[in-house]
PDB file of C-alpha atoms in Angstrom:
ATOM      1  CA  UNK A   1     -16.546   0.917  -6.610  1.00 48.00           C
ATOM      2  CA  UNK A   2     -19.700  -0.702  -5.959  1.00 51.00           C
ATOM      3  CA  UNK A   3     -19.331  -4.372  -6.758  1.00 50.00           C
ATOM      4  CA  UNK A   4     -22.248  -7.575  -6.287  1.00 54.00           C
ATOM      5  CA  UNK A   5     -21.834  -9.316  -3.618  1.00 61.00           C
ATOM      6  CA  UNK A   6     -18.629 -12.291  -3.512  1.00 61.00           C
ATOM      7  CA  UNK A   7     -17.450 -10.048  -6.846  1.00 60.00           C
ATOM      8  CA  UNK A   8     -13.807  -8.687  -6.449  1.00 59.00           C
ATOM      9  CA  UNK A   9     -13.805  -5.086  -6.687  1.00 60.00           C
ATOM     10  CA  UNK A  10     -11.983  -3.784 -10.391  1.00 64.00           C
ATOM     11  CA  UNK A  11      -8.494  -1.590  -8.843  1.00 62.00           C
ATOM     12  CA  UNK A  12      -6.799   0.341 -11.314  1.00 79.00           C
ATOM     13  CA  UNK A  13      -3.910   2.202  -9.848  1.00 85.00           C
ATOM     14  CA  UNK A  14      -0.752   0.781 -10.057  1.00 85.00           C
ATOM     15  CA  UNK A  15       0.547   2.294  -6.577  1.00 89.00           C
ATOM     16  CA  UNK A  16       4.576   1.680  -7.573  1.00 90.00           C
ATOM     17  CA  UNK A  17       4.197  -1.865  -8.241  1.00 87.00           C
ATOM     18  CA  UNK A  18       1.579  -2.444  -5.780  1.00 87.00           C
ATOM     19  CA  UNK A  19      -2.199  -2.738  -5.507  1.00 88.00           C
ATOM     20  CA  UNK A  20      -3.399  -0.692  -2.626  1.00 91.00           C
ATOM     21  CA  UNK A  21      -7.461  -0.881  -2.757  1.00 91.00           C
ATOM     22  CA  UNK A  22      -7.371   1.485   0.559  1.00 93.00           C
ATOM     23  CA  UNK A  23      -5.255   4.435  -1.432  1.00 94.00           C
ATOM     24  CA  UNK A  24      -7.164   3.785  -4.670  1.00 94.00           C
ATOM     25  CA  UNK A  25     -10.042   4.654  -2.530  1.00 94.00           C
ATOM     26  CA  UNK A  26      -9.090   7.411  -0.843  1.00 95.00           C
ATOM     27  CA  UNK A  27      -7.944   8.899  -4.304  1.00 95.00           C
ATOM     28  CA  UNK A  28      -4.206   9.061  -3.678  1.00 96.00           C
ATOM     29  CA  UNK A  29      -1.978   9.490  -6.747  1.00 97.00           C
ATOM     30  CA  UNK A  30       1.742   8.008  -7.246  1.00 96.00           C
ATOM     31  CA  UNK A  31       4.288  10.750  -8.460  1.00 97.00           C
ATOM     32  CA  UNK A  32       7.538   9.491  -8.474  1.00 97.00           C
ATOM     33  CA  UNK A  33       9.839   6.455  -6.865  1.00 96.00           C
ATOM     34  CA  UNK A  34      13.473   6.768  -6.584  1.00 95.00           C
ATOM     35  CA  UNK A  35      15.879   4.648  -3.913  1.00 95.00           C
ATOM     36  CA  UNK A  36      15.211   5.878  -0.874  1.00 96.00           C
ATOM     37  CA  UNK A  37      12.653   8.468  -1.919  1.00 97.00           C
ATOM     38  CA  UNK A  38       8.692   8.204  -2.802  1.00 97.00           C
ATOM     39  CA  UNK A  39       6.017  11.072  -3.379  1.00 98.00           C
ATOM     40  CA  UNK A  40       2.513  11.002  -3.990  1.00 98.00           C
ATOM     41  CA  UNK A  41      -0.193  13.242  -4.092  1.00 98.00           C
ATOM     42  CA  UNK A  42      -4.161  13.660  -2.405  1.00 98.00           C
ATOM     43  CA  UNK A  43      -6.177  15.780  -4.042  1.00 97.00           C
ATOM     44  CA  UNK A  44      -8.856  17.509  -1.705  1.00 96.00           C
ATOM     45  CA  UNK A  45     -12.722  15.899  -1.487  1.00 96.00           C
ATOM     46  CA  UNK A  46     -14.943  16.363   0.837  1.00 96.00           C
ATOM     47  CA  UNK A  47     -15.183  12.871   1.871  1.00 96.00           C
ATOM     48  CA  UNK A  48     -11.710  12.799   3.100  1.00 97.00           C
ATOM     49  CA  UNK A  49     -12.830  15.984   5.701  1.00 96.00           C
ATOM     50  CA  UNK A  50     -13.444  15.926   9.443  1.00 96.00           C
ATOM     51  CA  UNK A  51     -16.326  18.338  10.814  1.00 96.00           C
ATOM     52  CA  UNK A  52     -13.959  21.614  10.357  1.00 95.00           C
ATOM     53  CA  UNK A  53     -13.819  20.704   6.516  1.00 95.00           C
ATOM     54  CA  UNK A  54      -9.820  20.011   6.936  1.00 96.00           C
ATOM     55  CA  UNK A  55      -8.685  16.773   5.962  1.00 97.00           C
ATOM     56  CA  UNK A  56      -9.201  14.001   8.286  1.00 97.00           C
ATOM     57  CA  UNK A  57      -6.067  12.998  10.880  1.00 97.00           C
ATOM     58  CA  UNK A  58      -6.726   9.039   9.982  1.00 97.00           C
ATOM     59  CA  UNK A  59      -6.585  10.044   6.483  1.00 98.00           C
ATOM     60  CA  UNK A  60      -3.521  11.854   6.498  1.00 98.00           C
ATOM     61  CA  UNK A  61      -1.760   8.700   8.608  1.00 98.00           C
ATOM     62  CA  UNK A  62      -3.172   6.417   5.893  1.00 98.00           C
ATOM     63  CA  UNK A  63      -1.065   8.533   3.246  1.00 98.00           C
ATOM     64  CA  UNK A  64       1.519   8.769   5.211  1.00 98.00           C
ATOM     65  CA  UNK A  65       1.735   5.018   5.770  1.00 97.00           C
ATOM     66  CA  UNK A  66       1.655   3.815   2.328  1.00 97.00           C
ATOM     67  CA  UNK A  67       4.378   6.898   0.881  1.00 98.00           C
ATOM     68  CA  UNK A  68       6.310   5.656   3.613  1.00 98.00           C
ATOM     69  CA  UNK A  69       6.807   2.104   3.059  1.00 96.00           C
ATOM     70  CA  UNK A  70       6.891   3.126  -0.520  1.00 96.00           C
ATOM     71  CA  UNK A  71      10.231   4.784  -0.310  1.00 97.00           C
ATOM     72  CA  UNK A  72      11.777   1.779   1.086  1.00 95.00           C
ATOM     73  CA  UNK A  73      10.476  -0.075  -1.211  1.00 95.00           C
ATOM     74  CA  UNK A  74      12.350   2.050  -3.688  1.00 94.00           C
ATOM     75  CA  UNK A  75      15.465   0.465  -3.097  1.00 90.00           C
ATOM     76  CA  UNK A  76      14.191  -2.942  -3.545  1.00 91.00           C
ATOM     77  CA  UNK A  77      13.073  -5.661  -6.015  1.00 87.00           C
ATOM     78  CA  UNK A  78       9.978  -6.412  -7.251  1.00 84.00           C
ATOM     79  CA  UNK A  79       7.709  -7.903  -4.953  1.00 85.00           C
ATOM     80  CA  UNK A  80       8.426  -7.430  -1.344  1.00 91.00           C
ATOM     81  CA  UNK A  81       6.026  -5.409   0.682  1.00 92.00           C
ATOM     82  CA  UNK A  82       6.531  -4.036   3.960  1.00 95.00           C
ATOM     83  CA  UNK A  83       4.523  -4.487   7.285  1.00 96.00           C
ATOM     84  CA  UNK A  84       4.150  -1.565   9.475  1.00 97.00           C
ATOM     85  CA  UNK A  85       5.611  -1.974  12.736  1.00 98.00           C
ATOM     86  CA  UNK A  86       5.591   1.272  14.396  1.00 98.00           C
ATOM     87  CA  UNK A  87       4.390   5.055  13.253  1.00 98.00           C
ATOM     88  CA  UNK A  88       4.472   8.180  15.218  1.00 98.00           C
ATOM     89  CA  UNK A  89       2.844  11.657  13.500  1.00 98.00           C
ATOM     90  CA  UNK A  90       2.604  14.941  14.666  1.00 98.00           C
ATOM     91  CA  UNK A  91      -0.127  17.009  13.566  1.00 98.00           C
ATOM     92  CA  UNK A  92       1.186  20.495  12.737  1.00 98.00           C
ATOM     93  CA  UNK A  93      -1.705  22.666  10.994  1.00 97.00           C
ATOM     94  CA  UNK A  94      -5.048  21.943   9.583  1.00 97.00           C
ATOM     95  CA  UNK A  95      -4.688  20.103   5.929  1.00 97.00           C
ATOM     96  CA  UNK A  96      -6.610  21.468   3.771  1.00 95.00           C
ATOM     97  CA  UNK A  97      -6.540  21.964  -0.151  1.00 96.00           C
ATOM     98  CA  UNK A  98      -4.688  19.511  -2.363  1.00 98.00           C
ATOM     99  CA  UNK A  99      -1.776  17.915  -0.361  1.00 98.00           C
ATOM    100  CA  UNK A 100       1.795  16.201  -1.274  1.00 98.00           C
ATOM    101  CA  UNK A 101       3.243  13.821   0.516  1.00 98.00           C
ATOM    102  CA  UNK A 102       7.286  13.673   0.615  1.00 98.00           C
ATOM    103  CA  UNK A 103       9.036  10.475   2.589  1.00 98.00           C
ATOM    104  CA  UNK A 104      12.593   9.182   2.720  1.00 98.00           C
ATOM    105  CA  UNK A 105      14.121   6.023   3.379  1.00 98.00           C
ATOM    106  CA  UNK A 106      16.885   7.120   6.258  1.00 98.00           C
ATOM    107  CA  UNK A 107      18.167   3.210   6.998  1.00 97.00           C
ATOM    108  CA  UNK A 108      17.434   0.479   5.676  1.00 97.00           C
ATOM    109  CA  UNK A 109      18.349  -3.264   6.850  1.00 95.00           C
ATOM    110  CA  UNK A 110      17.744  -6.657   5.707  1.00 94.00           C
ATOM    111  CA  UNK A 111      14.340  -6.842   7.639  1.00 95.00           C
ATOM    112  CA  UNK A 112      14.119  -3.590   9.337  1.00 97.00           C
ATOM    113  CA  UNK A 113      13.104  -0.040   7.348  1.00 97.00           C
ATOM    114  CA  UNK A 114      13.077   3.305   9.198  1.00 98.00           C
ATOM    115  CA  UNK A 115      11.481   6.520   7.017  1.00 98.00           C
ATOM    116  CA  UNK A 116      10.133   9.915   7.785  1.00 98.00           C
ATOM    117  CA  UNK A 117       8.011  12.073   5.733  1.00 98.00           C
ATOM    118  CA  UNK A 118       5.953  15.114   5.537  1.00 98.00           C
ATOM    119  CA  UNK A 119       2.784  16.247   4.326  1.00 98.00           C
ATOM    120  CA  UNK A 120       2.938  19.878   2.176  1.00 98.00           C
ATOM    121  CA  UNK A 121      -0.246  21.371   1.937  1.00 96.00           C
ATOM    122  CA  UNK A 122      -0.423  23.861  -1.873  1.00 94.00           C
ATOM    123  CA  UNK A 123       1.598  27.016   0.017  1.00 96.00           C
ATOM    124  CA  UNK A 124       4.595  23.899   0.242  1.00 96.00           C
ATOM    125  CA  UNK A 125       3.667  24.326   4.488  1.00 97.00           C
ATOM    126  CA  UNK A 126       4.166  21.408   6.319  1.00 98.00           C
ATOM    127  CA  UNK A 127       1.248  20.245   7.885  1.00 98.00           C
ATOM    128  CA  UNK A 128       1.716  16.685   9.102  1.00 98.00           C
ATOM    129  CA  UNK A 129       4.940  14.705   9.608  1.00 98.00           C
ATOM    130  CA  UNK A 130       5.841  11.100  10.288  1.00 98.00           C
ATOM    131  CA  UNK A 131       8.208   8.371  11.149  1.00 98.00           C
ATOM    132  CA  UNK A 132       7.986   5.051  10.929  1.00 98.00           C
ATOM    133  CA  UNK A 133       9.191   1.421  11.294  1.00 98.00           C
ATOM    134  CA  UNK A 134       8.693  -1.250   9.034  1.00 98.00           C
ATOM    135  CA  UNK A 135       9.248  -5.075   8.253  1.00 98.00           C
ATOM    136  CA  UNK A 136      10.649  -6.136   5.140  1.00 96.00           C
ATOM    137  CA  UNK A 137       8.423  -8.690   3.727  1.00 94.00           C
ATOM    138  CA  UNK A 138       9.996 -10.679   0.881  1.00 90.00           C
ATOM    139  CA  UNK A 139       8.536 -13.522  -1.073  1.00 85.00           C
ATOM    140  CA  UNK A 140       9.041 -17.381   0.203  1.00 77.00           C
ATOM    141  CA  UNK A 141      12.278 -18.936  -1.605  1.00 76.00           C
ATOM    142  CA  UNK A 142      10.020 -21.963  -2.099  1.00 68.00           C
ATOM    143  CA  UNK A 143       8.162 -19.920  -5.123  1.00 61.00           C
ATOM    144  CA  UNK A 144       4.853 -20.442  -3.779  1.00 58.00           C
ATOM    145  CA  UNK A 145       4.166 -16.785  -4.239  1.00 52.00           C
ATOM    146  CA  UNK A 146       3.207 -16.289  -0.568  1.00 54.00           C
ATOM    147  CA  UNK A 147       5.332 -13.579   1.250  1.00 56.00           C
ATOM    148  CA  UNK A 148       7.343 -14.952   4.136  1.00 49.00           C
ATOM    149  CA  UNK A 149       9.193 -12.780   7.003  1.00 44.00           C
ATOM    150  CA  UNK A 150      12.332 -14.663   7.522  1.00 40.00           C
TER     151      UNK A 150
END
């Protein structure tokens, strides 16, 4: 993704809707969208590793991040994004190999998501898990294409 300087970068992954430079680049693939469901996939590099060769903790909470606020967004129109708030994971076992990542909406509010989700390494054993808090950003009623938060 090497680009001249001032040029915008070329994404091409169409992340449910959304352009996510940060998952393009870390190779992340959209499965499936449903209400209150989202799953995506990271296939295994070495760039995404830590010194052990497992996948990198920051990595997996960047994954985790984006699947979560994508299942919200599953049960919403076009065009709102959501702002992370608050996320707490718990590292289970080493990630390593190709991994999916499985969230769920469990409440969601006019402003206010809450999901959880796990990370399945290619045995289907969870390795990482999640929940998180996010704020529902929909666009300005004044249709200058701007999200607003109220």
């Amino acid at each position: 993704m090497e680009t001249k300087q001032g040029a915008a970068p070329q994404f091409s992954v169409d992340y449910f809707g959304a352009r996510i430079p940060l998952m393009e680049y870390l190779g992340l693939v959209p499965e499936h969208i449903e209400a209150n469901l989202a799953r995506t996939r990271l296939p295994w590099r070495v760039e995404l590793t830590n010194s052990r060769g497992d996948v990198h903790g920051g990595t997996l909470m960047a994954v985790l991040d984006f699947t979560l606020s994508a299942a919200a967004r599953g049960s919403l129109e076009a065009g709102i994004s959501m702002a992370t708030i608050d996320m707490t994971t718990s590292f289970m076992a080493p990630a390593t190999g190709d991994l999916v990542i499985e969230a769920h909406c469990i409440k969601l509010g006019k402003s206010i998501a809450f999901c959880e989700g796990d990370i399945f390494n290619g045995k289907g054993e969870r390795v990482c898990k999640a929940s998180a808090t996010f704020k529902v950003i929909r666009p300005r009623a004044d249709g200058s294409g701007k999200a607003g938060t109220d």
